[in-house]
């Protein structure tokens, strides 16, 4: 495929400056916005334990991971229930605390209830894995915690940027240890996955330096279509493949480093580019071999 020669657009640097300035002054979303957006990880049967895991939910907002646990029976104090959650944040069984038969290498463990109350006077905390043991000298604390007496629900929220090695998904095992030594596990076997990045990342329509543009990004790849002849509608677009290299998320924006196949005469020619998604104004900016401004 042949494409026209692109000119470097100095507007791009101005756009980056304006976006970064905007990000710096954007207010953050309240961490206490806990009423919507939950994803149900699963429902566990009532196995007759004192509280007993019933439903586990999670959601991701920017760098914040929320976890909500619902019991079959209500608790009336923090000293009576005790939840342990093992988190494989790099999705790599070879790093962290190895859990046999679970295909899980737990890089962190999250404690909710009795352990938090007695050790730190909090609802919850996280310890990092040292391989065989845990780094008890550097606990990580929640950004937001919810409990109530009596209640069948508890919520914790952690800043993922405080954890090392976080990738696109977290594998986890939830254990209600309140009836020690008889445990209630979720899931019963294997592990459960919390996806941090949705399958469909973002879609935008707008204008580029070569015509109308449509950008579609999935979790690790995407495509940019340029329509140089608007009178043909969506016919005969130029298509550029995209590989997603890294995604940095905040409450206000996503900064996505990509490689774009700027193919000339049918030869592969991968070049770096950057996409900035302004989540406040729902605008998208692509700065690379082809520039684009669009609405998401
Ligand atoms: Ca259960
Ligand atoms: Ca791991």
Short mmCIF file of C-alpha atoms and ligand atoms in Angstrom, two decimals:
data_model
loop_
_atom_site.label_atom_id
_atom_site.label_comp_id
_atom_site.label_asym_id
_atom_site.label_seq_id
_atom_site.Cartn_x
_atom_site.Cartn_y
_atom_site.Cartn_z
CA UNK A 1 0.00 0.00 0.00
CA UNK A 2 1.25 3.43 -0.87
CA UNK A 3 0.51 6.46 1.20
CA UNK A 4 1.24 10.12 0.74
CA UNK A 5 4.25 11.71 2.38
CA UNK A 6 3.41 13.01 5.87
CA UNK A 7 4.62 16.33 7.14
CA UNK A 8 5.70 16.71 10.76
CA UNK A 9 2.99 18.67 12.49
CA UNK A 10 4.27 21.10 15.17
CA UNK A 11 0.70 21.19 16.47
CA UNK A 12 1.41 17.81 18.06
CA UNK A 13 3.79 19.24 20.65
CA UNK A 14 1.34 22.00 21.48
CA UNK A 15 -1.41 19.40 21.90
CA UNK A 16 0.78 17.31 24.25
CA UNK A 17 1.56 20.40 26.34
CA UNK A 18 -2.11 21.36 26.60
CA UNK A 19 -3.15 17.81 27.52
CA UNK A 20 -0.46 17.41 30.19
CA UNK A 21 -1.38 20.82 31.63
CA UNK A 22 -5.03 19.75 31.68
CA UNK A 23 -4.19 16.44 33.38
CA UNK A 24 -2.22 18.23 36.08
CA UNK A 25 -5.19 20.34 37.15
CA UNK A 26 -7.98 17.80 36.65
CA UNK A 27 -9.77 16.82 39.86
CA UNK A 28 -9.61 13.12 40.76
CA UNK A 29 -12.74 11.04 40.99
CA UNK A 30 -13.83 10.36 44.56
CA UNK A 31 -12.62 7.00 45.82
CA UNK A 32 -15.93 6.70 47.62
CA UNK A 33 -17.94 6.33 44.43
CA UNK A 34 -18.90 2.74 45.27
CA UNK A 35 -22.45 2.42 44.01
CA UNK A 36 -21.95 1.37 40.40
CA UNK A 37 -19.72 -0.40 37.89
CA UNK A 38 -19.14 -3.62 39.83
CA UNK A 39 -18.14 -6.76 37.94
CA UNK A 40 -19.30 -10.01 39.57
CA UNK A 41 -16.38 -12.44 39.74
CA UNK A 42 -18.61 -15.26 40.92
CA UNK A 43 -21.08 -16.67 43.44
CA UNK A 44 -19.83 -19.25 45.94
CA UNK A 45 -22.22 -21.78 47.56
CA UNK A 46 -23.28 -21.58 51.22
CA UNK A 47 -21.04 -24.14 52.89
CA UNK A 48 -22.32 -23.38 56.41
CA UNK A 49 -19.29 -21.45 57.71
CA UNK A 50 -19.92 -18.64 60.24
CA UNK A 51 -19.99 -15.88 57.58
CA UNK A 52 -19.20 -17.83 54.37
CA UNK A 53 -18.17 -16.26 51.05
CA UNK A 54 -21.23 -15.59 48.88
CA UNK A 55 -20.30 -13.13 46.13
CA UNK A 56 -17.07 -11.42 45.11
CA UNK A 57 -17.10 -8.26 42.96
CA UNK A 58 -14.36 -6.00 41.63
CA UNK A 59 -13.95 -2.90 39.50
CA UNK A 60 -11.07 -0.82 38.20
CA UNK A 61 -11.14 2.99 38.04
CA UNK A 62 -7.88 4.46 36.81
CA UNK A 63 -5.19 2.94 39.03
CA UNK A 64 -7.67 2.01 41.74
CA UNK A 65 -8.75 -1.61 42.23
CA UNK A 66 -11.93 -2.07 44.28
CA UNK A 67 -12.88 -5.44 45.79
CA UNK A 68 -16.30 -6.09 47.34
CA UNK A 69 -17.02 -9.24 49.37
CA UNK A 70 -20.56 -10.27 50.31
CA UNK A 71 -21.10 -12.93 53.01
CA UNK A 72 -24.08 -15.22 53.54
CA UNK A 73 -24.37 -13.98 57.15
CA UNK A 74 -23.78 -10.58 58.77
CA UNK A 75 -20.77 -9.70 60.90
CA UNK A 76 -20.99 -7.39 63.91
CA UNK A 77 -17.30 -6.67 64.57
CA UNK A 78 -13.96 -6.66 62.73
CA UNK A 79 -12.52 -9.24 65.12
CA UNK A 80 -14.83 -12.07 64.06
CA UNK A 81 -14.24 -12.37 60.30
CA UNK A 82 -10.93 -12.93 58.57
CA UNK A 83 -10.36 -12.93 54.81
CA UNK A 84 -7.08 -13.74 53.05
CA UNK A 85 -6.72 -12.95 49.33
CA UNK A 86 -3.70 -14.12 47.33
CA UNK A 87 -2.88 -11.87 44.36
CA UNK A 88 -0.75 -12.90 41.38
CA UNK A 89 -0.41 -9.40 39.92
CA UNK A 90 2.10 -10.21 37.15
CA UNK A 91 0.16 -13.30 36.00
CA UNK A 92 3.38 -15.31 36.43
CA UNK A 93 3.35 -18.51 38.47
CA UNK A 94 7.16 -18.39 38.77
CA UNK A 95 7.21 -15.15 40.81
CA UNK A 96 5.91 -14.73 44.36
CA UNK A 97 4.58 -17.30 46.81
CA UNK A 98 3.89 -20.50 44.88
CA UNK A 99 0.53 -22.15 45.60
CA UNK A 100 0.61 -25.82 44.55
CA UNK A 101 -2.28 -27.10 42.38
CA UNK A 102 -3.56 -23.53 41.93
CA UNK A 103 -1.28 -22.34 39.09
CA UNK A 104 -0.67 -19.18 41.07
CA UNK A 105 2.46 -17.29 42.17
CA UNK A 106 1.10 -14.81 44.72
CA UNK A 107 3.14 -11.59 44.60
CA UNK A 108 0.97 -10.02 47.30
CA UNK A 109 -1.49 -11.12 50.00
CA UNK A 110 -4.43 -8.95 51.06
CA UNK A 111 -5.89 -9.38 54.55
CA UNK A 112 -9.35 -8.10 55.52
CA UNK A 113 -10.92 -8.21 58.99
CA UNK A 114 -9.32 -9.61 62.13
CA UNK A 115 -5.67 -9.45 60.94
CA UNK A 116 -5.97 -5.81 59.88
CA UNK A 117 -7.71 -4.76 63.07
CA UNK A 118 -5.19 -6.42 65.42
CA UNK A 119 -2.00 -5.58 63.51
CA UNK A 120 -2.63 -2.02 62.31
CA UNK A 121 -6.06 -0.89 63.52
CA UNK A 122 -7.32 -0.90 59.93
CA UNK A 123 -9.86 -3.00 58.07
CA UNK A 124 -7.21 -4.34 55.68
CA UNK A 125 -3.60 -4.30 54.50
CA UNK A 126 -1.37 -5.89 51.85
CA UNK A 127 1.97 -7.63 52.30
CA UNK A 128 4.45 -8.22 49.46
CA UNK A 129 5.79 -11.72 48.89
CA UNK A 130 9.43 -12.43 49.66
CA UNK A 131 9.13 -15.87 48.03
CA UNK A 132 8.72 -18.12 51.06
CA UNK A 133 7.52 -15.43 53.50
CA UNK A 134 6.01 -11.94 53.45
CA UNK A 135 7.50 -8.46 53.84
CA UNK A 136 5.81 -7.64 57.14
CA UNK A 137 7.87 -4.46 57.61
CA UNK A 138 6.34 -2.60 54.64
CA UNK A 139 2.56 -2.99 54.76
CA UNK A 140 0.52 -1.28 52.04
CA UNK A 141 -2.73 0.31 53.17
CA UNK A 142 -6.02 0.89 51.37
CA UNK A 143 -7.13 4.11 49.69
CA UNK A 144 -10.69 3.41 50.82
CA UNK A 145 -12.35 0.86 53.13
CA UNK A 146 -15.98 0.10 53.91
CA UNK A 147 -17.52 -1.89 56.77
CA UNK A 148 -20.58 -1.47 58.94
CA UNK A 149 -22.17 -3.21 61.95
CA UNK A 150 -24.13 -5.29 61.26
CA UNK A 151 -23.43 -5.87 57.57
CA UNK A 152 -22.91 -8.71 55.11
CA UNK A 153 -20.63 -6.58 52.89
CA UNK A 154 -17.10 -5.19 53.02
CA UNK A 155 -15.20 -3.15 50.40
CA UNK A 156 -11.53 -2.29 50.04
CA UNK A 157 -9.82 -0.12 47.41
CA UNK A 158 -6.08 -0.21 46.64
CA UNK A 159 -3.88 1.93 44.41
CA UNK A 160 -2.33 -0.49 41.91
CA UNK A 161 0.58 1.89 41.34
CA UNK A 162 1.77 0.96 44.86
CA UNK A 163 2.21 -2.68 43.72
CA UNK A 164 5.14 -3.84 41.57
CA UNK A 165 4.79 -5.85 38.38
CA UNK A 166 1.07 -5.26 37.74
CA UNK A 167 0.16 -6.38 34.21
CA UNK A 168 -3.11 -6.65 32.27
CA UNK A 169 -4.77 -9.05 34.72
CA UNK A 170 -4.58 -10.26 38.32
CA UNK A 171 -5.13 -13.89 39.27
CA UNK A 172 -6.56 -14.36 42.75
CA UNK A 173 -7.76 -16.82 45.39
CA UNK A 174 -10.16 -15.67 48.15
CA UNK A 175 -10.23 -17.53 51.47
CA UNK A 176 -12.59 -17.03 54.41
CA UNK A 177 -10.47 -18.24 57.34
CA UNK A 178 -12.94 -17.11 60.03
CA UNK A 179 -13.62 -20.73 61.07
CA UNK A 180 -9.92 -21.68 61.28
CA UNK A 181 -8.83 -24.37 60.53
CA UNK A 182 -11.87 -24.98 58.26
CA UNK A 183 -11.65 -22.63 55.28
CA UNK A 184 -14.12 -21.47 52.64
CA UNK A 185 -12.35 -21.01 49.29
CA UNK A 186 -13.34 -19.04 46.19
CA UNK A 187 -12.81 -20.48 43.68
CA UNK A 188 -12.86 -24.08 44.92
CA UNK A 189 -10.05 -25.07 42.51
CA UNK A 190 -7.61 -23.15 40.34
CA UNK A 191 -7.80 -19.35 40.49
CA UNK A 192 -10.01 -16.49 39.29
CA UNK A 193 -8.98 -13.67 36.94
CA UNK A 194 -9.63 -9.97 37.45
CA UNK A 195 -9.14 -8.28 34.06
CA UNK A 196 -7.64 -4.82 34.53
CA UNK A 197 -8.02 -3.73 30.90
CA UNK A 198 -11.25 -4.34 28.98
CA UNK A 199 -11.07 -6.37 25.73
CA UNK A 200 -12.16 -3.30 23.82
CA UNK A 201 -9.99 -0.45 25.00
CA UNK A 202 -11.20 2.58 23.08
CA UNK A 203 -12.73 3.63 19.76
CA UNK A 204 -12.49 7.11 18.28
CA UNK A 205 -13.60 8.97 15.16
CA UNK A 206 -12.04 12.21 13.99
CA UNK A 207 -9.71 13.84 11.52
CA UNK A 208 -6.11 13.12 10.60
CA UNK A 209 -3.54 14.90 8.51
CA UNK A 210 -4.61 12.67 5.57
CA UNK A 211 -8.40 12.60 5.84
CA UNK A 212 -11.17 11.38 8.10
CA UNK A 213 -9.92 8.84 10.65
CA UNK A 214 -11.23 5.98 12.75
CA UNK A 215 -9.10 4.38 15.48
CA UNK A 216 -10.01 1.11 17.18
CA UNK A 217 -7.88 -0.20 20.05
CA UNK A 218 -8.21 -3.56 21.76
CA UNK A 219 -6.23 -4.84 24.73
CA UNK A 220 -2.91 -5.29 22.91
CA UNK A 221 -3.48 -4.27 19.30
CA UNK A 222 -5.53 -2.01 17.10
CA UNK A 223 -6.05 -0.45 13.70
CA UNK A 224 -6.12 3.10 12.32
CA UNK A 225 -8.25 3.62 9.22
CA UNK A 226 -7.84 6.79 7.17
CA UNK A 227 -10.51 7.76 4.63
CA UNK A 228 -8.82 10.10 2.12
CA UNK A 229 -11.88 10.34 -0.12
CA UNK A 230 -14.83 11.39 2.09
CA UNK A 231 -17.19 11.27 -0.91
CA UNK A 232 -16.65 7.47 -0.99
CA UNK A 233 -17.97 7.07 2.56
CA UNK A 234 -16.17 4.24 4.39
CA UNK A 235 -14.78 2.72 1.16
CA UNK A 236 -11.08 2.35 0.28
CA UNK A 237 -9.50 3.33 3.59
CA UNK A 238 -5.76 3.20 4.24
CA UNK A 239 -5.23 0.79 7.14
CA UNK A 240 -2.38 0.89 9.62
CA UNK A 241 -1.81 -1.93 12.13
CA UNK A 242 -1.04 -0.99 15.74
CA UNK A 243 0.71 -2.89 18.55
CA UNK A 244 0.10 -1.63 22.08
CA UNK A 245 3.38 -1.45 24.00
CA UNK A 246 2.25 0.03 27.33
CA UNK A 247 -0.71 1.76 28.93
CA UNK A 248 -0.44 4.27 31.76
CA UNK A 249 -3.75 5.10 33.36
CA UNK A 250 -4.82 7.81 35.78
CA UNK A 251 -8.27 9.00 36.79
CA UNK A 252 -8.13 11.68 34.08
CA UNK A 253 -6.37 10.05 31.13
CA UNK A 254 -4.70 7.10 29.47
CA UNK A 255 -1.30 7.46 27.83
CA UNK A 256 -0.76 4.59 25.40
CA UNK A 257 2.62 3.89 23.83
CA UNK A 258 2.22 2.11 20.50
CA UNK A 259 4.10 0.92 17.44
CA UNK A 260 2.35 1.69 14.16
CA UNK A 261 3.01 -0.15 10.91
CA UNK A 262 3.52 2.82 8.62
CA UNK A 263 3.66 0.58 5.58
CA UNK A 264 5.08 2.00 2.38
CA UNK A 265 4.88 0.04 -0.87
CA UNK A 266 3.60 -2.96 1.15
CA UNK A 267 6.75 -3.21 3.32
CA UNK A 268 6.46 -3.35 7.10
CA UNK A 269 7.77 -0.21 8.77
CA UNK A 270 6.98 -0.13 12.49
CA UNK A 271 7.38 3.33 14.04
CA UNK A 272 6.73 4.55 17.60
CA UNK A 273 3.74 6.76 18.36
CA UNK A 274 1.74 7.87 21.37
CA UNK A 275 -1.98 8.06 22.03
CA UNK A 276 -3.40 10.30 24.74
CA UNK A 277 -6.99 9.67 25.79
CA UNK A 278 -8.48 12.52 27.81
CA UNK A 279 -11.15 10.78 29.91
CA UNK A 280 -12.55 14.09 31.16
CA UNK A 281 -13.40 15.61 27.78
CA UNK A 282 -13.57 12.25 25.91
CA UNK A 283 -11.02 13.43 23.33
CA UNK A 284 -8.27 11.30 21.79
CA UNK A 285 -4.96 12.53 20.38
CA UNK A 286 -2.62 10.40 18.27
CA UNK A 287 0.86 11.75 17.76
CA UNK A 288 3.12 9.75 15.44
CA UNK A 289 3.88 9.23 11.77
CA UNK A 290 0.21 10.14 11.31
CA UNK A 291 -1.53 12.59 13.63
CA UNK A 292 -5.16 12.41 14.60
CA UNK A 293 -7.64 14.24 16.83
CA UNK A 294 -10.93 12.52 17.60
CA UNK A 295 -13.88 11.99 19.91
CA UNK A 296 -14.33 8.75 21.87
CA1 LIG B 1 -19.02 -20.16 50.37
CA1 LIG B 2 3.38 -13.92 40.31
#
